[in-house]
Coordinates of N, CA and C in Angstrom, one line a residue:
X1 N 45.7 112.3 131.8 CA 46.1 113.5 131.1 C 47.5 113.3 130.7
X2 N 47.7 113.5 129.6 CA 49.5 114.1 128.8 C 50.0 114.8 129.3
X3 N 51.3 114.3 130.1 CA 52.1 115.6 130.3 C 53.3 115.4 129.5
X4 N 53.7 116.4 129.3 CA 55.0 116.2 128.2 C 56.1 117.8 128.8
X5 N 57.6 117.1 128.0 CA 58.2 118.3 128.6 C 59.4 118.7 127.3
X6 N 59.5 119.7 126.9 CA 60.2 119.7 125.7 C 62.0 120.0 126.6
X7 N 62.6 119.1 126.3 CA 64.4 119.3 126.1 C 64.5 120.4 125.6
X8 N 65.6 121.2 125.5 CA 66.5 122.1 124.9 C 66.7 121.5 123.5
X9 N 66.1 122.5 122.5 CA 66.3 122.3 120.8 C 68.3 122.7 120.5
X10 N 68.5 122.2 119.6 CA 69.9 122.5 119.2 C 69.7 122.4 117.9
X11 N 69.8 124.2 116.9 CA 69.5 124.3 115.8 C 71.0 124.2 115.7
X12 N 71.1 123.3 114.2 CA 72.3 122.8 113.7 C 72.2 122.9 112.1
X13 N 73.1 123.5 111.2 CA 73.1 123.7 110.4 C 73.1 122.0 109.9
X14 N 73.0 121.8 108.5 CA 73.1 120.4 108.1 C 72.9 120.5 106.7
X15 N 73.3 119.2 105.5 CA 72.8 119.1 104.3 C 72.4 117.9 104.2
X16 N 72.1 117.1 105.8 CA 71.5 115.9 105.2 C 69.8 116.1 105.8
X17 N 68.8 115.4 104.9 CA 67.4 115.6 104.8 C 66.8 115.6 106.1
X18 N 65.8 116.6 106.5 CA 65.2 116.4 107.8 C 64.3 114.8 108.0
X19 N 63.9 114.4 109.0 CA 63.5 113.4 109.3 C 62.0 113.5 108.6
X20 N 61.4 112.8 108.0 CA 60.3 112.8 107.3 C 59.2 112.1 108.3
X21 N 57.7 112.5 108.2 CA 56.7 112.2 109.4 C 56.5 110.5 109.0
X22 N 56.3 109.8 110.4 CA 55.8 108.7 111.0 C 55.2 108.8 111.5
X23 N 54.2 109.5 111.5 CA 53.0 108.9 112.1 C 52.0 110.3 112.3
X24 N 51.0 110.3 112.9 CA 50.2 111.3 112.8 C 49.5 111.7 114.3
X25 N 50.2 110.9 115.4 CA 49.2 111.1 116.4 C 50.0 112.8 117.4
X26 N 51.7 113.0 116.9 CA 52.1 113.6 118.0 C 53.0 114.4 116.5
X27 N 53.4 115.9 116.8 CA 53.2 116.3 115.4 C 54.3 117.7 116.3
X28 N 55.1 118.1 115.8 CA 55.9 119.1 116.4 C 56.2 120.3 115.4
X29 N 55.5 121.3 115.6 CA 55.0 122.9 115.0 C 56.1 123.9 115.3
X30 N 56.5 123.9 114.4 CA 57.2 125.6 114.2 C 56.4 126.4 113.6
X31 N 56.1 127.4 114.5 CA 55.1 128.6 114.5 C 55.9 130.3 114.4
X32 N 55.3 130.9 112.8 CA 55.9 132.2 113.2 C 54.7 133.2 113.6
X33 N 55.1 134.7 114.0 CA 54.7 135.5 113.8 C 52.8 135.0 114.0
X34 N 51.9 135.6 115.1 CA 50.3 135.5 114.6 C 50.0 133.5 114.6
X35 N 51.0 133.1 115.4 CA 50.9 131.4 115.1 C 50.5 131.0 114.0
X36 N 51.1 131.4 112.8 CA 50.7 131.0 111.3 C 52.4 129.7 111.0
X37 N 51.6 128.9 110.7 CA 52.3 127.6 110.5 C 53.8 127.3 109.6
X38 N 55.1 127.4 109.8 CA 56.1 127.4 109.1 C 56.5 126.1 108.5
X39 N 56.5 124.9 109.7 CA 57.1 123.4 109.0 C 56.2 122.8 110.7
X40 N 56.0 121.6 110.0 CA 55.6 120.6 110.5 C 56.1 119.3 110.6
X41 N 56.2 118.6 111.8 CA 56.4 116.9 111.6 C 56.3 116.4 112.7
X42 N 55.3 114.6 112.2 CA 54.4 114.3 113.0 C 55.4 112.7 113.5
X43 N 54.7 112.0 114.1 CA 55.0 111.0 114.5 C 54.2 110.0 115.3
X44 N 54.2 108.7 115.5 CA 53.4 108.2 116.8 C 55.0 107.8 117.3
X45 N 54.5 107.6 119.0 CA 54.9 107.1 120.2 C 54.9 105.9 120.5
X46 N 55.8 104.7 121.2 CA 55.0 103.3 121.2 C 54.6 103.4 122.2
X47 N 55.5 104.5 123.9 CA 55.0 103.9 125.2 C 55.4 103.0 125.7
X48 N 56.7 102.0 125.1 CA 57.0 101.0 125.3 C 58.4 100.9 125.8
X49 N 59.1 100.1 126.7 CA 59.5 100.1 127.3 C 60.7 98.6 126.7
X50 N 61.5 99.0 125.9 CA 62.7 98.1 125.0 C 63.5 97.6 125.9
X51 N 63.9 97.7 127.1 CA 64.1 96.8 128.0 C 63.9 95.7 128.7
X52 N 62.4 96.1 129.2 CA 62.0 95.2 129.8 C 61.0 94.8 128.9
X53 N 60.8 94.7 127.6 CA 59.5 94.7 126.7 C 57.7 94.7 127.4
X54 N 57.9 95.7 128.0 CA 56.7 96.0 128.5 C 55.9 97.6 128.3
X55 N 54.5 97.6 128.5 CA 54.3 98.9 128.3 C 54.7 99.7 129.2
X56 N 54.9 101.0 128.7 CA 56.1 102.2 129.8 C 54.6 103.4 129.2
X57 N 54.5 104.4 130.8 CA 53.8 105.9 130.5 C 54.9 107.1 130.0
X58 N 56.1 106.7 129.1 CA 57.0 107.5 129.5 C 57.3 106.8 128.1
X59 N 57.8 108.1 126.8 CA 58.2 108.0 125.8 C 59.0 109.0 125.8
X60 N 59.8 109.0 124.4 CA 61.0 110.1 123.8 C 61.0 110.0 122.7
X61 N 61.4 111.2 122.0 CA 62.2 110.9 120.7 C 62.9 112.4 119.6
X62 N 63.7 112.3 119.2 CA 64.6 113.2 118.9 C 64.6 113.2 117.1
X63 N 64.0 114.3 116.4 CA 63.5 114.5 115.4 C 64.3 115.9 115.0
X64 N 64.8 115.7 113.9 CA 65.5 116.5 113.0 C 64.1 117.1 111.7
X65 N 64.2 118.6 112.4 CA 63.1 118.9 111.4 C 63.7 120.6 110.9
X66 N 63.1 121.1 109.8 CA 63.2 121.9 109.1 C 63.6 123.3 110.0
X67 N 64.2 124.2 110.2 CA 64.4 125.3 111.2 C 63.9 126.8 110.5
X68 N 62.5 127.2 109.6 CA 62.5 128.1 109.1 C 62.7 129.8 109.9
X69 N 63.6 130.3 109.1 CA 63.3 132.0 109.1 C 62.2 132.4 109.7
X70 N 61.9 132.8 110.9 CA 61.0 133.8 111.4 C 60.1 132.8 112.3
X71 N 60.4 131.6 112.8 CA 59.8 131.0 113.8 C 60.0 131.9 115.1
X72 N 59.0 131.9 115.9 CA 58.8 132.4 117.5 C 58.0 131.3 118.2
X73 N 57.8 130.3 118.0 CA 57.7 129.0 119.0 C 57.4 127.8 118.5
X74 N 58.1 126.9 118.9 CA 58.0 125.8 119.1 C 56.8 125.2 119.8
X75 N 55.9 124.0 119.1 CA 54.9 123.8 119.7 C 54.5 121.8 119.7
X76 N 54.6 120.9 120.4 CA 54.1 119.6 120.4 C 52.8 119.6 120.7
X77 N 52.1 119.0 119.8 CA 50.9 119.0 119.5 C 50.6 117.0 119.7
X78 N 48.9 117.2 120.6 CA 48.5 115.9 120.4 C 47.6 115.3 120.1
X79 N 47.2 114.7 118.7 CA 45.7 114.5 118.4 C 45.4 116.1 117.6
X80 N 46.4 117.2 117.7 CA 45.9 118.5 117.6 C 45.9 119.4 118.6
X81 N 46.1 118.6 119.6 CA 45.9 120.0 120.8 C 47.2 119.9 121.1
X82 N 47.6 121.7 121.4 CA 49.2 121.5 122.3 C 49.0 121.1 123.5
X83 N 50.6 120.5 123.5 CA 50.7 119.9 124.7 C 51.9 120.0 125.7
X84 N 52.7 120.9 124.9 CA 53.6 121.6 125.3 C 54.7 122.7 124.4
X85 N 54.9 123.7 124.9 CA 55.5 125.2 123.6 C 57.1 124.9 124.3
X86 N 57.6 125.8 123.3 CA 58.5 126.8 123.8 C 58.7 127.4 122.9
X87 N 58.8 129.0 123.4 CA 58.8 130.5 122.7 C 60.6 130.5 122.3
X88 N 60.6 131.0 121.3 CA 62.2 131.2 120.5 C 62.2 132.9 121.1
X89 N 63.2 133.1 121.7 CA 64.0 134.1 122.5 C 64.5 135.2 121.9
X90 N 64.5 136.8 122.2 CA 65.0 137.3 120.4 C 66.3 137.1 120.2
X91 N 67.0 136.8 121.5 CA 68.5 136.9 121.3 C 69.3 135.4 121.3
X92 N 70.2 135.1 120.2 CA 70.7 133.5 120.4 C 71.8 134.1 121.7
X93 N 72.2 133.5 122.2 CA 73.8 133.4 123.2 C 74.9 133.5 122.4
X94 N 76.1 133.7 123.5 CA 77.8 133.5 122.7 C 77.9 132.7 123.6
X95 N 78.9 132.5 122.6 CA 79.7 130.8 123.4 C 81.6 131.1 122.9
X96 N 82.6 131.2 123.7 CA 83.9 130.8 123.2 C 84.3 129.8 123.7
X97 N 84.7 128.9 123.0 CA 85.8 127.6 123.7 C 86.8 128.2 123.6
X98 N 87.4 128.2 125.0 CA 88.7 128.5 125.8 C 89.5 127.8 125.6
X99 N 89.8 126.4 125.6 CA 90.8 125.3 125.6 C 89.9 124.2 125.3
X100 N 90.5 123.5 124.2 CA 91.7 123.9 123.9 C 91.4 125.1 123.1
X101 N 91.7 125.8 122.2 CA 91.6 126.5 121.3 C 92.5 126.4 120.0
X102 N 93.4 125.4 119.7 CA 94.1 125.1 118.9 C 95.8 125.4 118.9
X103 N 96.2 124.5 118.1 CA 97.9 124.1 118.7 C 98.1 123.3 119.6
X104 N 97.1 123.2 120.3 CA 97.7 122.0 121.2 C 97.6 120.7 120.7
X105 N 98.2 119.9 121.5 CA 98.8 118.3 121.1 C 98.5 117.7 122.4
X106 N 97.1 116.7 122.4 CA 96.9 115.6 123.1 C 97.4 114.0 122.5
X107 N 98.2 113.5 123.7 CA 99.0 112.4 123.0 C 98.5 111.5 124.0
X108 N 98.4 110.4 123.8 CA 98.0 109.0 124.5 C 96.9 109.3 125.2
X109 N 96.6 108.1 126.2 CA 95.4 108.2 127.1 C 95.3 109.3 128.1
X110 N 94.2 109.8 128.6 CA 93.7 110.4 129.6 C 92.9 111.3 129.5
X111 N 92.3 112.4 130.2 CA 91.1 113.1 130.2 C 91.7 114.4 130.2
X112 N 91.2 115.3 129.6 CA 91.6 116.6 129.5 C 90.5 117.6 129.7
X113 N 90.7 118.6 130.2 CA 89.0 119.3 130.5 C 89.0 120.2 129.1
X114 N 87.7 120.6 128.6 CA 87.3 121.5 127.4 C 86.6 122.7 128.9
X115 N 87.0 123.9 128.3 CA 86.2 124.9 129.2 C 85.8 126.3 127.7
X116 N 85.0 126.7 128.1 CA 84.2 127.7 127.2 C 83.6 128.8 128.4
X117 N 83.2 130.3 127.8 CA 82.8 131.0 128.6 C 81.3 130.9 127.6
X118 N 80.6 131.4 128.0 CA 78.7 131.6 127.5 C 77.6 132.8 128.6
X119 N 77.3 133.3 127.3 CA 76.2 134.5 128.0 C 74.8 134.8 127.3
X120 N 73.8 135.2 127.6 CA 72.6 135.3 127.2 C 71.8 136.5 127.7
X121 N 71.7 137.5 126.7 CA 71.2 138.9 126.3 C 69.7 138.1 127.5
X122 N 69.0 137.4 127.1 CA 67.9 137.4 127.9 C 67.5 136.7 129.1
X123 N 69.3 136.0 129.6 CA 69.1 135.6 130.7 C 68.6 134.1 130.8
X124 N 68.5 133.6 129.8 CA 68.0 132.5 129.6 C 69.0 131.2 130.1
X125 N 68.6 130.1 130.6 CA 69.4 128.5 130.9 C 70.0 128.1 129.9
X126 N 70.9 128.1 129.6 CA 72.2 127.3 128.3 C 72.2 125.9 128.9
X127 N 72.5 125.5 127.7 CA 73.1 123.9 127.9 C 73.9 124.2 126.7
X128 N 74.4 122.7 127.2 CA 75.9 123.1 125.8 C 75.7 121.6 125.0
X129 N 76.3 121.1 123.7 CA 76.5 120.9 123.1 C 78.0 120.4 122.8
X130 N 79.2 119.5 123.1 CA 80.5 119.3 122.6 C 81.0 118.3 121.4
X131 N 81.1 118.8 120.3 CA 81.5 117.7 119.5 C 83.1 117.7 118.5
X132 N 82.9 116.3 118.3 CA 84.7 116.2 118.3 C 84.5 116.2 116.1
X133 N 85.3 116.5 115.9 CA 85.6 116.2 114.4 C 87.4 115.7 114.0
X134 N 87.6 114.6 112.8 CA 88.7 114.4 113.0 C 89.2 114.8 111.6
X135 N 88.2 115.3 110.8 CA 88.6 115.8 109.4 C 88.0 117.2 109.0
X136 N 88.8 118.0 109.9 CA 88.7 119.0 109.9 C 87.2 119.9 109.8
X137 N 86.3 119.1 110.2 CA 85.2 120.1 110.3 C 83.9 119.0 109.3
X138 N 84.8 118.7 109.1 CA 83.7 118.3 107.5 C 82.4 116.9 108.0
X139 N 82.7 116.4 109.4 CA 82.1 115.5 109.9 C 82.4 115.7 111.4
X140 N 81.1 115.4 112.3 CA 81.5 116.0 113.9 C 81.0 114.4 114.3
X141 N 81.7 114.2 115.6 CA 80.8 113.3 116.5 C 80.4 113.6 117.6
X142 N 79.5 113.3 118.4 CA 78.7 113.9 119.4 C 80.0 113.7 120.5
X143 N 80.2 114.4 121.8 CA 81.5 113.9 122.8 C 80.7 114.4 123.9
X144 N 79.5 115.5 124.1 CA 79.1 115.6 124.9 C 77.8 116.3 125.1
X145 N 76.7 116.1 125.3 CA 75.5 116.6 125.5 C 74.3 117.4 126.1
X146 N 73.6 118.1 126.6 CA 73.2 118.9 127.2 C 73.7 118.7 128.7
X147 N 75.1 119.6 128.7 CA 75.9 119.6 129.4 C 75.6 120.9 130.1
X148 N 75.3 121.4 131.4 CA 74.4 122.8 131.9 C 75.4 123.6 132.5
X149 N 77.1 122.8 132.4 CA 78.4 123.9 132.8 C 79.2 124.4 131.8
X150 N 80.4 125.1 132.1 CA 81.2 125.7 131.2 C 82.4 124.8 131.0
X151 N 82.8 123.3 131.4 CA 83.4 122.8 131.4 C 83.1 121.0 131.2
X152 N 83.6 120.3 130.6 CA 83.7 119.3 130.2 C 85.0 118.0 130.3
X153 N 85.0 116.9 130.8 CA 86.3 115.7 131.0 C 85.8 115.4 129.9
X154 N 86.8 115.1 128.7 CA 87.1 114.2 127.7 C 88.0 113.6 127.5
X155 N 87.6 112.4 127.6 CA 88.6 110.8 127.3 C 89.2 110.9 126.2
X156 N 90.6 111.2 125.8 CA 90.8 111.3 124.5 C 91.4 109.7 124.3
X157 N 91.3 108.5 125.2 CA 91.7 107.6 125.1 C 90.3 107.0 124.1
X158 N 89.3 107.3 124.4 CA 88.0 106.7 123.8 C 87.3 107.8 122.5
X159 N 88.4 108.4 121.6 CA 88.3 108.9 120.7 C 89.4 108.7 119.7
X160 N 89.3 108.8 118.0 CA 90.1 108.8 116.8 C 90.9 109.8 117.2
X161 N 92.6 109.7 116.7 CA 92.9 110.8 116.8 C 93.3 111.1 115.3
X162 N 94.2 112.3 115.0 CA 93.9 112.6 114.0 C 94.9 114.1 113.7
X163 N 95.6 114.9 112.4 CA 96.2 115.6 112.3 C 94.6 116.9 112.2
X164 N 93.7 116.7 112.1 CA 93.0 117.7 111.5 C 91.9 117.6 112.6
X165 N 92.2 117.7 114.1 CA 90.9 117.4 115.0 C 90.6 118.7 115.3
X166 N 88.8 118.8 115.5 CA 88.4 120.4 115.8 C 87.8 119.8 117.1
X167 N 87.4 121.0 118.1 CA 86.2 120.7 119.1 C 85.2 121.6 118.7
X168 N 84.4 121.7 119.0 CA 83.2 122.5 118.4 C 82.4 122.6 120.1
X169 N 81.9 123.6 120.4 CA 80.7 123.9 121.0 C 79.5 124.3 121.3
X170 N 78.2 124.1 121.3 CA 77.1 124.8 120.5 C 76.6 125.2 121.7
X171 N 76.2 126.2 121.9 CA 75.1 127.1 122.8 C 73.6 126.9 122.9
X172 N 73.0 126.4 123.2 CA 71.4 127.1 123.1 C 71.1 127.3 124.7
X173 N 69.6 128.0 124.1 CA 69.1 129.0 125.3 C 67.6 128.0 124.9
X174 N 67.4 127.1 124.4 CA 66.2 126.2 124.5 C 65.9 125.8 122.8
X175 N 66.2 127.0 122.3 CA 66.4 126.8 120.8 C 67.1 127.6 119.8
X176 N 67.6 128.8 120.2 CA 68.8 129.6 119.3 C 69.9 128.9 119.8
X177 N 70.5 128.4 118.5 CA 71.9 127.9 119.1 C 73.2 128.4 118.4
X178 N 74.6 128.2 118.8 CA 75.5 129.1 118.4 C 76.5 128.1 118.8
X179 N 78.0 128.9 118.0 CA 78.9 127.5 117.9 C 79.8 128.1 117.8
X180 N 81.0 127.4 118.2 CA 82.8 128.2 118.6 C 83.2 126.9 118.1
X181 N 84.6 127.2 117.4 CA 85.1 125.9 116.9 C 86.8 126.4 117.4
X182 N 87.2 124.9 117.7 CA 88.8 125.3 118.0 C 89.6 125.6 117.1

């Protein structure tokens, strides 16, 4: 039997092209309203295990797909049948990044903590999202990832630095996600 378990979605705005389908056996459904079909995209799995080049029961994969207007769930499908949802929530969350929040001046090596406050009208589990940009917004890098607290250690020794650096925050509640910029 398939078991599968969906990660926390992080809708992110973008202008570069969603990931186009490979394959056809495992297919991931955004469904609105009456489960009538909004965007689609499919993929195969290898099951394989790039380490030790052997077969593995245990696959992943992280797919940039279309986010339309008026979805209420998310659905992986296998061969056609679901095989695991998640329902889009009516309310996204807030998120403020606290610190830094701008003006400040990190100079040389060491770790500094990012802290943010976050709440959810429905109650729902947040993960967070931290990413660094060093030209002002116009390109982000990832600095920290489904992170499940309000605070974050970042190495600013293992980052560009830069006159134009932002932090950015993103909220979700599994799939509405929301963003605070320093």
């Amino acid at each position: 039997t398939l078991q599968s378990t969906l990660d926390p979605f992080y809708a992110f705005r973008s202008a570069s092209a969603p990931d186009p389908d490979t394959g056809t056996a495992f297919c991931l459904e955004l469904r609105g309203a009456g489960q009538g079909l909004l965007s689609k995209r499919c993929l195969d799995l290898a099951f394989h295990d790039i380490e030790s080049d052997e077969s593995s029961t245990v696959d992943g994969f992280v797919l940039a797909v279309p986010y339309p207007v008026g979805t209420t769930q998310i659905v992986l499908t296998h061969l056609g049948t679901p095989i695991a949802s998640r329902a889009v929530s009516p309310h996204a969350p807030a998120v403020r990044l606290l610190t830094p929040n701008g003006g400040e001046t990190w100079t040389g090596n060491g770790t500094h903590t990012v802290t943010w406050t976050a709440s959810d009208l429905d109650g729902d589990t947040l993960h967070f999202a931290l990413s660094y940009s060093t030209d002002g917004g116009a390109s982000w890098i990832p600095a920290g990832l489904d992170i499940t607290g309000t605070q974050h250690a970042l190495d600013v020794s293992m980052l560009p630095g830069g006159t134009s650096v932002l932090l950015r925050i993103s909220a979700t509640d599994g799939v509405n996600t929301i963003d605070d910029i320093s």
